[in-house]
Coordinates of C-alpha atoms and ligand atoms in Angstrom, one line a residue:
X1 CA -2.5 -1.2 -28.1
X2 CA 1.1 -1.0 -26.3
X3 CA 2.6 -4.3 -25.7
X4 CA 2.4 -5.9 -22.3
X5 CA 5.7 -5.5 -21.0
X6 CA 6.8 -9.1 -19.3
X7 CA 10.1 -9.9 -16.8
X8 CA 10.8 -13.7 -17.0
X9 CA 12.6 -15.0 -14.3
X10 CA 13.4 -18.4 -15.6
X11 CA 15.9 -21.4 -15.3
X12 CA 16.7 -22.1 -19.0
X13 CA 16.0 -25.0 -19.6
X14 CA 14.4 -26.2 -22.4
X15 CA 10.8 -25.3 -22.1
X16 CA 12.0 -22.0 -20.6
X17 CA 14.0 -21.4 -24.3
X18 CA 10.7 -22.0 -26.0
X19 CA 9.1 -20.0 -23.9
X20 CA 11.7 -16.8 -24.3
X21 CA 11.2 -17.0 -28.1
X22 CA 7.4 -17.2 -27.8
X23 CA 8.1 -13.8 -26.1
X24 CA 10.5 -12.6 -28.0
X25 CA 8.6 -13.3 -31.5
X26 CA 5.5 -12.1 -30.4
X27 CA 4.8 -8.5 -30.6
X28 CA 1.8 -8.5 -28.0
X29 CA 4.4 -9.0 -25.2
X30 CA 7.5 -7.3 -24.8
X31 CA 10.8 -8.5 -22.9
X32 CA 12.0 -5.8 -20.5
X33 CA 14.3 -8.3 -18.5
X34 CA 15.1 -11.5 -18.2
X35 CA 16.1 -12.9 -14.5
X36 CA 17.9 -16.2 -14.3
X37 CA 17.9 -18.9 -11.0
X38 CA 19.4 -22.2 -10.1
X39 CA 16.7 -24.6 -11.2
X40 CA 16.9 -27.2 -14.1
X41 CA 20.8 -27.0 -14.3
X42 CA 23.2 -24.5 -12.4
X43 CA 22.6 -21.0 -11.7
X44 CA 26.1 -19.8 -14.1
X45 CA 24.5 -22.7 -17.0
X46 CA 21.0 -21.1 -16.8
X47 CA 22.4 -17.7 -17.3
X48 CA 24.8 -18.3 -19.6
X49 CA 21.6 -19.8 -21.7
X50 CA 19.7 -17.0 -21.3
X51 CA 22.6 -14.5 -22.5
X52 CA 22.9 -17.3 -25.3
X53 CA 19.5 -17.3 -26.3
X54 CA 19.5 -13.4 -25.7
X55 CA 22.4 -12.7 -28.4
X56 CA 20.8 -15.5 -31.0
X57 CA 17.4 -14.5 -31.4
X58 CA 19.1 -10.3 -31.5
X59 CA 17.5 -8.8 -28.3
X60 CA 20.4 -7.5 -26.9
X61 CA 19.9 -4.7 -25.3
X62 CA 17.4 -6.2 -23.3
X63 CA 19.0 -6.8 -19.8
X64 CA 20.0 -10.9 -18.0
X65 CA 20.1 -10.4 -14.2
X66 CA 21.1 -13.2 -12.2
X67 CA 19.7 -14.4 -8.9
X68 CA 20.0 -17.1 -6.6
X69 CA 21.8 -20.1 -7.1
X70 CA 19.5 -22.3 -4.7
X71 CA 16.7 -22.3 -2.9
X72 CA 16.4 -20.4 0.8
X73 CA 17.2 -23.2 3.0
X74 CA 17.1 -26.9 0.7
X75 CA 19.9 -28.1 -0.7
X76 CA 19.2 -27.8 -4.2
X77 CA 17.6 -30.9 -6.9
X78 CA 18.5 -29.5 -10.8
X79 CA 16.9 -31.2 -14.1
X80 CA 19.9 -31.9 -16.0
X81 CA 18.6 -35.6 -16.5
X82 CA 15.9 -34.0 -18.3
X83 CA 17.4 -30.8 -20.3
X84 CA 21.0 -32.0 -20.4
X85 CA 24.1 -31.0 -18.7
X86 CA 23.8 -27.4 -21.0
X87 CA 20.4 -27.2 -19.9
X88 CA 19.6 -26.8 -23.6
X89 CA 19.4 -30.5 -24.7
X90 CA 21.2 -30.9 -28.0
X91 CA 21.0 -27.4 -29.3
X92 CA 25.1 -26.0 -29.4
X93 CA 24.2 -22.2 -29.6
X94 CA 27.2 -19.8 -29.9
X95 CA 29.0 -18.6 -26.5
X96 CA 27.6 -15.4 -25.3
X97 CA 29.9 -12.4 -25.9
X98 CA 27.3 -10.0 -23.6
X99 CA 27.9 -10.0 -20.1
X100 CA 24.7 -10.1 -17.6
X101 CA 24.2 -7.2 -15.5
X102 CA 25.9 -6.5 -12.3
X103 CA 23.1 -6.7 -8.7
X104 CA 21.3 -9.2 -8.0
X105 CA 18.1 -10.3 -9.3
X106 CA 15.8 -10.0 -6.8
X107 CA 16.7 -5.8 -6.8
X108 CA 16.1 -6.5 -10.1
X109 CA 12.6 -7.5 -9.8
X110 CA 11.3 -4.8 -6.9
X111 CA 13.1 -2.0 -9.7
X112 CA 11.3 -3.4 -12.8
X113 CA 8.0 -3.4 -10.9
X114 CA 8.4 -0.4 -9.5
X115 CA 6.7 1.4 -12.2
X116 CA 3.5 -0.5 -12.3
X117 CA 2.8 -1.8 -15.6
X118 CA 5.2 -4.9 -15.7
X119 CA 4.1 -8.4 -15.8
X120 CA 6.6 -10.9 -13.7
X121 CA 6.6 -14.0 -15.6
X122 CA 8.0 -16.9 -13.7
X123 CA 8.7 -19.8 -15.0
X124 CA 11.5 -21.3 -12.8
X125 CA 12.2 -21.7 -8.6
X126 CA 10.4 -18.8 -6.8
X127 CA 13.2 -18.1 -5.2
X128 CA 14.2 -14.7 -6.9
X129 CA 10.7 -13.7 -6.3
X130 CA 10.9 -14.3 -2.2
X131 CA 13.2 -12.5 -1.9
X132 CA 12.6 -9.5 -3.7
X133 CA 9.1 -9.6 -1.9
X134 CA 10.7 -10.2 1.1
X135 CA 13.1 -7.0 0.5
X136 CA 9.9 -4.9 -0.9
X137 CA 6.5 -6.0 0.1
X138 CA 4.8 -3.6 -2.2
X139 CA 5.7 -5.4 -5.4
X140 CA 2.4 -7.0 -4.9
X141 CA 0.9 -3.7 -5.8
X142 CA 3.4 -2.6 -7.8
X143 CA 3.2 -5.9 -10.4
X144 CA 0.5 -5.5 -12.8
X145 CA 0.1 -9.5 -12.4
X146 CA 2.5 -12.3 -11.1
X147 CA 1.9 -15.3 -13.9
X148 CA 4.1 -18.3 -12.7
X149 CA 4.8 -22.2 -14.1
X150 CA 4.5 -23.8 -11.5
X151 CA 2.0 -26.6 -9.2
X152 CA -0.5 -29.0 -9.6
X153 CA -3.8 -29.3 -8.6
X154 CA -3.5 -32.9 -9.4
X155 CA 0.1 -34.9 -9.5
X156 CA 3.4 -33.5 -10.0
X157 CA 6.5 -34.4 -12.0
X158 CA 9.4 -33.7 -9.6
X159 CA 7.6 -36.4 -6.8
X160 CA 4.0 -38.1 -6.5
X161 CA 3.1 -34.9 -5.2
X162 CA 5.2 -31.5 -6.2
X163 CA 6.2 -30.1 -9.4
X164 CA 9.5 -29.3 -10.2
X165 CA 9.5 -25.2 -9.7
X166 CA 7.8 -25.6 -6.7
X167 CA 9.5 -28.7 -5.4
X168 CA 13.2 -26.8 -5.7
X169 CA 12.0 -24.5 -3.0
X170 CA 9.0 -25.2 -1.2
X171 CA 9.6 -22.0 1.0
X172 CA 10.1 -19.0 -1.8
X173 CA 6.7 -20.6 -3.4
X174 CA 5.0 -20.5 0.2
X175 CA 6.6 -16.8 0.6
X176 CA 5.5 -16.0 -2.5
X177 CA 1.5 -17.4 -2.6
X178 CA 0.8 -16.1 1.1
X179 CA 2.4 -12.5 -0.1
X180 CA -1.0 -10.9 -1.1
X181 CA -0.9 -10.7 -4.7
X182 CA -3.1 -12.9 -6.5
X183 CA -1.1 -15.5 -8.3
X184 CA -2.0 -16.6 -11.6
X185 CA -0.8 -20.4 -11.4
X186 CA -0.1 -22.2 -14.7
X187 CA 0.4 -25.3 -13.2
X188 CA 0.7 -29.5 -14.7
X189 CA -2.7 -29.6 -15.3
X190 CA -2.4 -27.1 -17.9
X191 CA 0.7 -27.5 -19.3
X192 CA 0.7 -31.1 -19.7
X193 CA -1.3 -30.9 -22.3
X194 CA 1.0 -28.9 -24.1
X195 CA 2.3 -32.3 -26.1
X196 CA 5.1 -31.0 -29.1
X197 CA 3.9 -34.0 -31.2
X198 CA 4.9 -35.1 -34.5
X199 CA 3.0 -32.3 -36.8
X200 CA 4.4 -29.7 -34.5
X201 CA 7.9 -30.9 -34.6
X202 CA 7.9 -31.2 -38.6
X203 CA 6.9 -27.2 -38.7
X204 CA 9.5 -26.4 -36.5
X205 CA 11.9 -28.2 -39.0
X206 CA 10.9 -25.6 -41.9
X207 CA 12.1 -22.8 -39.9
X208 CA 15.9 -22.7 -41.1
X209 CA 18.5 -21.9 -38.3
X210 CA 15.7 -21.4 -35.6
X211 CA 14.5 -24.8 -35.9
X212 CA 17.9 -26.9 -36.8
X213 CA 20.0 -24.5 -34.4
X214 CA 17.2 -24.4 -31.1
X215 CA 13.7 -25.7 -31.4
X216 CA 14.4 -29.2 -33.1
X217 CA 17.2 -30.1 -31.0
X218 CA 15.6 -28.7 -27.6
X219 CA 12.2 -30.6 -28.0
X220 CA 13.5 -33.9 -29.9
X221 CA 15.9 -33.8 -26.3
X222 CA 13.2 -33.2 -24.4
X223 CA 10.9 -36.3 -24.8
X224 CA 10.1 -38.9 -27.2
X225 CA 7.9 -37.7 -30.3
X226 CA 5.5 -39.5 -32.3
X227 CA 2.2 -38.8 -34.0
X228 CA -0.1 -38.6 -31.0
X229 CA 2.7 -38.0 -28.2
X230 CA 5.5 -35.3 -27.4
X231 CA 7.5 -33.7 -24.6
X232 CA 5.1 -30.9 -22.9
X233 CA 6.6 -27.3 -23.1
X234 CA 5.5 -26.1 -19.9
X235 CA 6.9 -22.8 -19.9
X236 CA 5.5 -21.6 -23.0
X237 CA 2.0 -22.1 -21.5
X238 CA 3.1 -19.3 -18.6
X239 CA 4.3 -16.9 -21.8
X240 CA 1.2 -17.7 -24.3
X241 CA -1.3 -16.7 -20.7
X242 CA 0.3 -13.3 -20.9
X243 CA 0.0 -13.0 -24.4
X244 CA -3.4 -13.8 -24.8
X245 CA -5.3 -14.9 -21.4
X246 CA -7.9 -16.1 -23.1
X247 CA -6.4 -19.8 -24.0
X248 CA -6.2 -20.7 -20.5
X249 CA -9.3 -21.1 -18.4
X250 CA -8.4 -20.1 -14.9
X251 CA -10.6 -20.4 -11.7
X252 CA -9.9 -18.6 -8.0
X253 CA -8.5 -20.8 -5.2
X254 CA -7.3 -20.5 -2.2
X255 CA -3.4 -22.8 -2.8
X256 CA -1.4 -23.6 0.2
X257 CA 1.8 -24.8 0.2
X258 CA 3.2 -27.8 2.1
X259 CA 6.6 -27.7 3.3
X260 CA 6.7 -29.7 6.2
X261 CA 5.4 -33.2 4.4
X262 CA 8.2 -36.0 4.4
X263 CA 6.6 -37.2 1.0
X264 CA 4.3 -34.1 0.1
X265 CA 6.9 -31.2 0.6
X266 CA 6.3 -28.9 -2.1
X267 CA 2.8 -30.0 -3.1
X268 CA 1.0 -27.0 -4.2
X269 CA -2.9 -27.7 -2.0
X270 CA -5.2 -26.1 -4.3
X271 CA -8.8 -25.4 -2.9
X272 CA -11.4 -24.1 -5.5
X273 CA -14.0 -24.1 -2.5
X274 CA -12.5 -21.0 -1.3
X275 CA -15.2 -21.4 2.0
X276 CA -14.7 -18.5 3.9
X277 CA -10.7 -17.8 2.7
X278 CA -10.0 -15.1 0.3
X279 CA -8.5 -16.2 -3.0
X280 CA -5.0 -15.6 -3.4
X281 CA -4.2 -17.2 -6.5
X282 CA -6.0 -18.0 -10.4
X283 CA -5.4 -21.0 -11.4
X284 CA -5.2 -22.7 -14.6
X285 CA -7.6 -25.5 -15.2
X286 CA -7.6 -26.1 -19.0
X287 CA -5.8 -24.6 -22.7
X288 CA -7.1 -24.1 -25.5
X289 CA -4.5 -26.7 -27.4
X290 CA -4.7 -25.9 -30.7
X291 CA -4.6 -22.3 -30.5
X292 CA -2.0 -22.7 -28.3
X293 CA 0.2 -24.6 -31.0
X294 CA -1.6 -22.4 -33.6
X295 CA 0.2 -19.0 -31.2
X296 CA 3.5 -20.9 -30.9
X297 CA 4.2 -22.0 -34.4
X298 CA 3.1 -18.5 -36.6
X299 CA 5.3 -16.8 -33.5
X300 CA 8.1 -18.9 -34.1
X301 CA 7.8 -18.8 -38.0
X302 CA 8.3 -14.8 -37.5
X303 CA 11.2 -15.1 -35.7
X304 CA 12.7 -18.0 -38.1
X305 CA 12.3 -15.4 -41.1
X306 CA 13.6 -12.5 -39.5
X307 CA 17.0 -14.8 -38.3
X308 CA 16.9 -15.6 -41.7
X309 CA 17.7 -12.2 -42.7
X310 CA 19.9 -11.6 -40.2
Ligands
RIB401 O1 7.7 -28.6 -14.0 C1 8.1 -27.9 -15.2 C2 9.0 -26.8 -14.8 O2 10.1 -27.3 -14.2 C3 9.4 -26.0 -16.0 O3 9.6 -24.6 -15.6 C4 10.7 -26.6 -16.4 O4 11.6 -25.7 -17.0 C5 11.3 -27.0 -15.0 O5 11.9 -25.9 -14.5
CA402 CA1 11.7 -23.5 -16.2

């Protein structure tokens, strides 16, 4: 079978680094572009990661588009508290000698999807992805599925209420849920579970330059790790769905969301009762943990030995 061919538009960002080489390693999916956003640190420090990460792990030919540097009307909120002022923790990759492409991302997107068979994977802001369905309304036909990071059917990370991707612009995500695709939503109550404990930590310090160069220093930056605990690696949850959707349960729901709360702007209002409202969105409910690690970790170990043979 042909690989699924995936277009991450991402903030890189740590999680959204593990998540790239989960895609990049992993010959079920392949990488036909990578759009960047403002997000977890500035839009030139996301794509300058991205081109980073591009011209480390050797796909090169593989296009970096960027996009918007904020959201549509906020001001913007980054993440740099939590994935360092490089975005990329501790991890020093080289400087980037391949330009990104010239246009925008969002013309990007509607030309990637144009075609029909392209997953969007997104993993940052939804910015990007307002506006190109704003500009071209069909790419919710077009898209063979939308698979986003993002919400919470339960409690979010950014406030109480809203999770970070949705949080940074409450709008896009509204544009973007109420645009008549269905959106598969990976949110927190997935990818929370996603711990990078100790065991998983100690394989990815077996994997030569991969693992001393990127993983090790990304997820040791990213939270505390012990035996039972670890920093969750959201965006990899997003990637490992579009690899193989059976890890992830998924349920339809109707998800609204708010932008007009003083303390609840950006929550993600999930209803699984549906009533008499068409679904417009899958939502994650539960992974498969193990296999999950078990996907990441013989993914990554690929990609370590082919680095190591540079
Ligand atoms: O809430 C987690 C999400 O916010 C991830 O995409 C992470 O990279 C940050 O952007
Ligand atoms: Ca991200």
């Amino acid at each position: 079978m042909p690989p699924r061919k995936i277009l991450i538009d991402c903030d890189p960002g740590i999680d959204d680094a593990l998540a790239i080489v989960l895609a990049h390693g992993n010959a079920a999916v392949e990488i036909v572009g990578i759009t960047t956003v403002g997000g977890n640190v500035s839009l030139d420090r996301t794509t300058r990661n991205a081109r980073a990460l591009r011209e480390f792990l050797g796909f090169r030919d593989t296009p970096v588009v960027p996009g918007s540097a904020g959201a549509l009307l906020r001001s913007r909120i980054h993440a740099a508290h939590v994935h360092g002022d490089s975005g990329l923790g501790a991890a020093r990759l080289p400087e980037p000698a391949l330009a990104a492409a010239d246009g925008h991302a969002a013309d990007f997107i509607i030309e990637t999807l144009r075609p029909g068979d392209v997953t969007l994977v997104a993993i940052g802001p939804l910015t990007n992805v307002a506006l190109a369905v704003r500009k071209e309304p069909r790419i919710v036909d077009w898209a063979r599925e939308l698979v986003i990071l993002g919400g919470s059917y339960t409690r979010g990370n950014a406030t109480p209420a809203a999770e970070f991707n949705i949080a940074a612009d409450p709008e896009a995500a509204a544009i973007v849920f109420g645009a008549g695709w269905t959106v598969t939503m990976i949110g927190l109550d997935v990818s929370r579970t996603a711990l990078a404990t100790g065991a998983v930590v100690d394989r990815m310090r077996a994997m030569g330059r991969l693992g001393a160069d990127l993983l090790v220093p990304c997820v040791e930056f990213y939270g505390m790790v012990t035996a039972e605990e670890g920093p969750a690696i959201h965006d990899a949850c997003a990637v490992a769905y579009a690899i193989d959707p059976t890890l992830i349960d998924v349920q339809p729901a109707v998800v609204d969301v708010e932008t007009h709360g003083v303390h609840t702007s950006g929550m993600t209002v999930v209803d699984f009762n549906l009533r008499d409202r068409a679904p417009n969105a899958l939502v994650g409910t539960r992974i498969d943990v193990p296999r999950f690690w078990d996907l990441l970790l013989t993914t990554y170990a690929s990609v370590a030995a082919a680095l190591e043979i540079g």
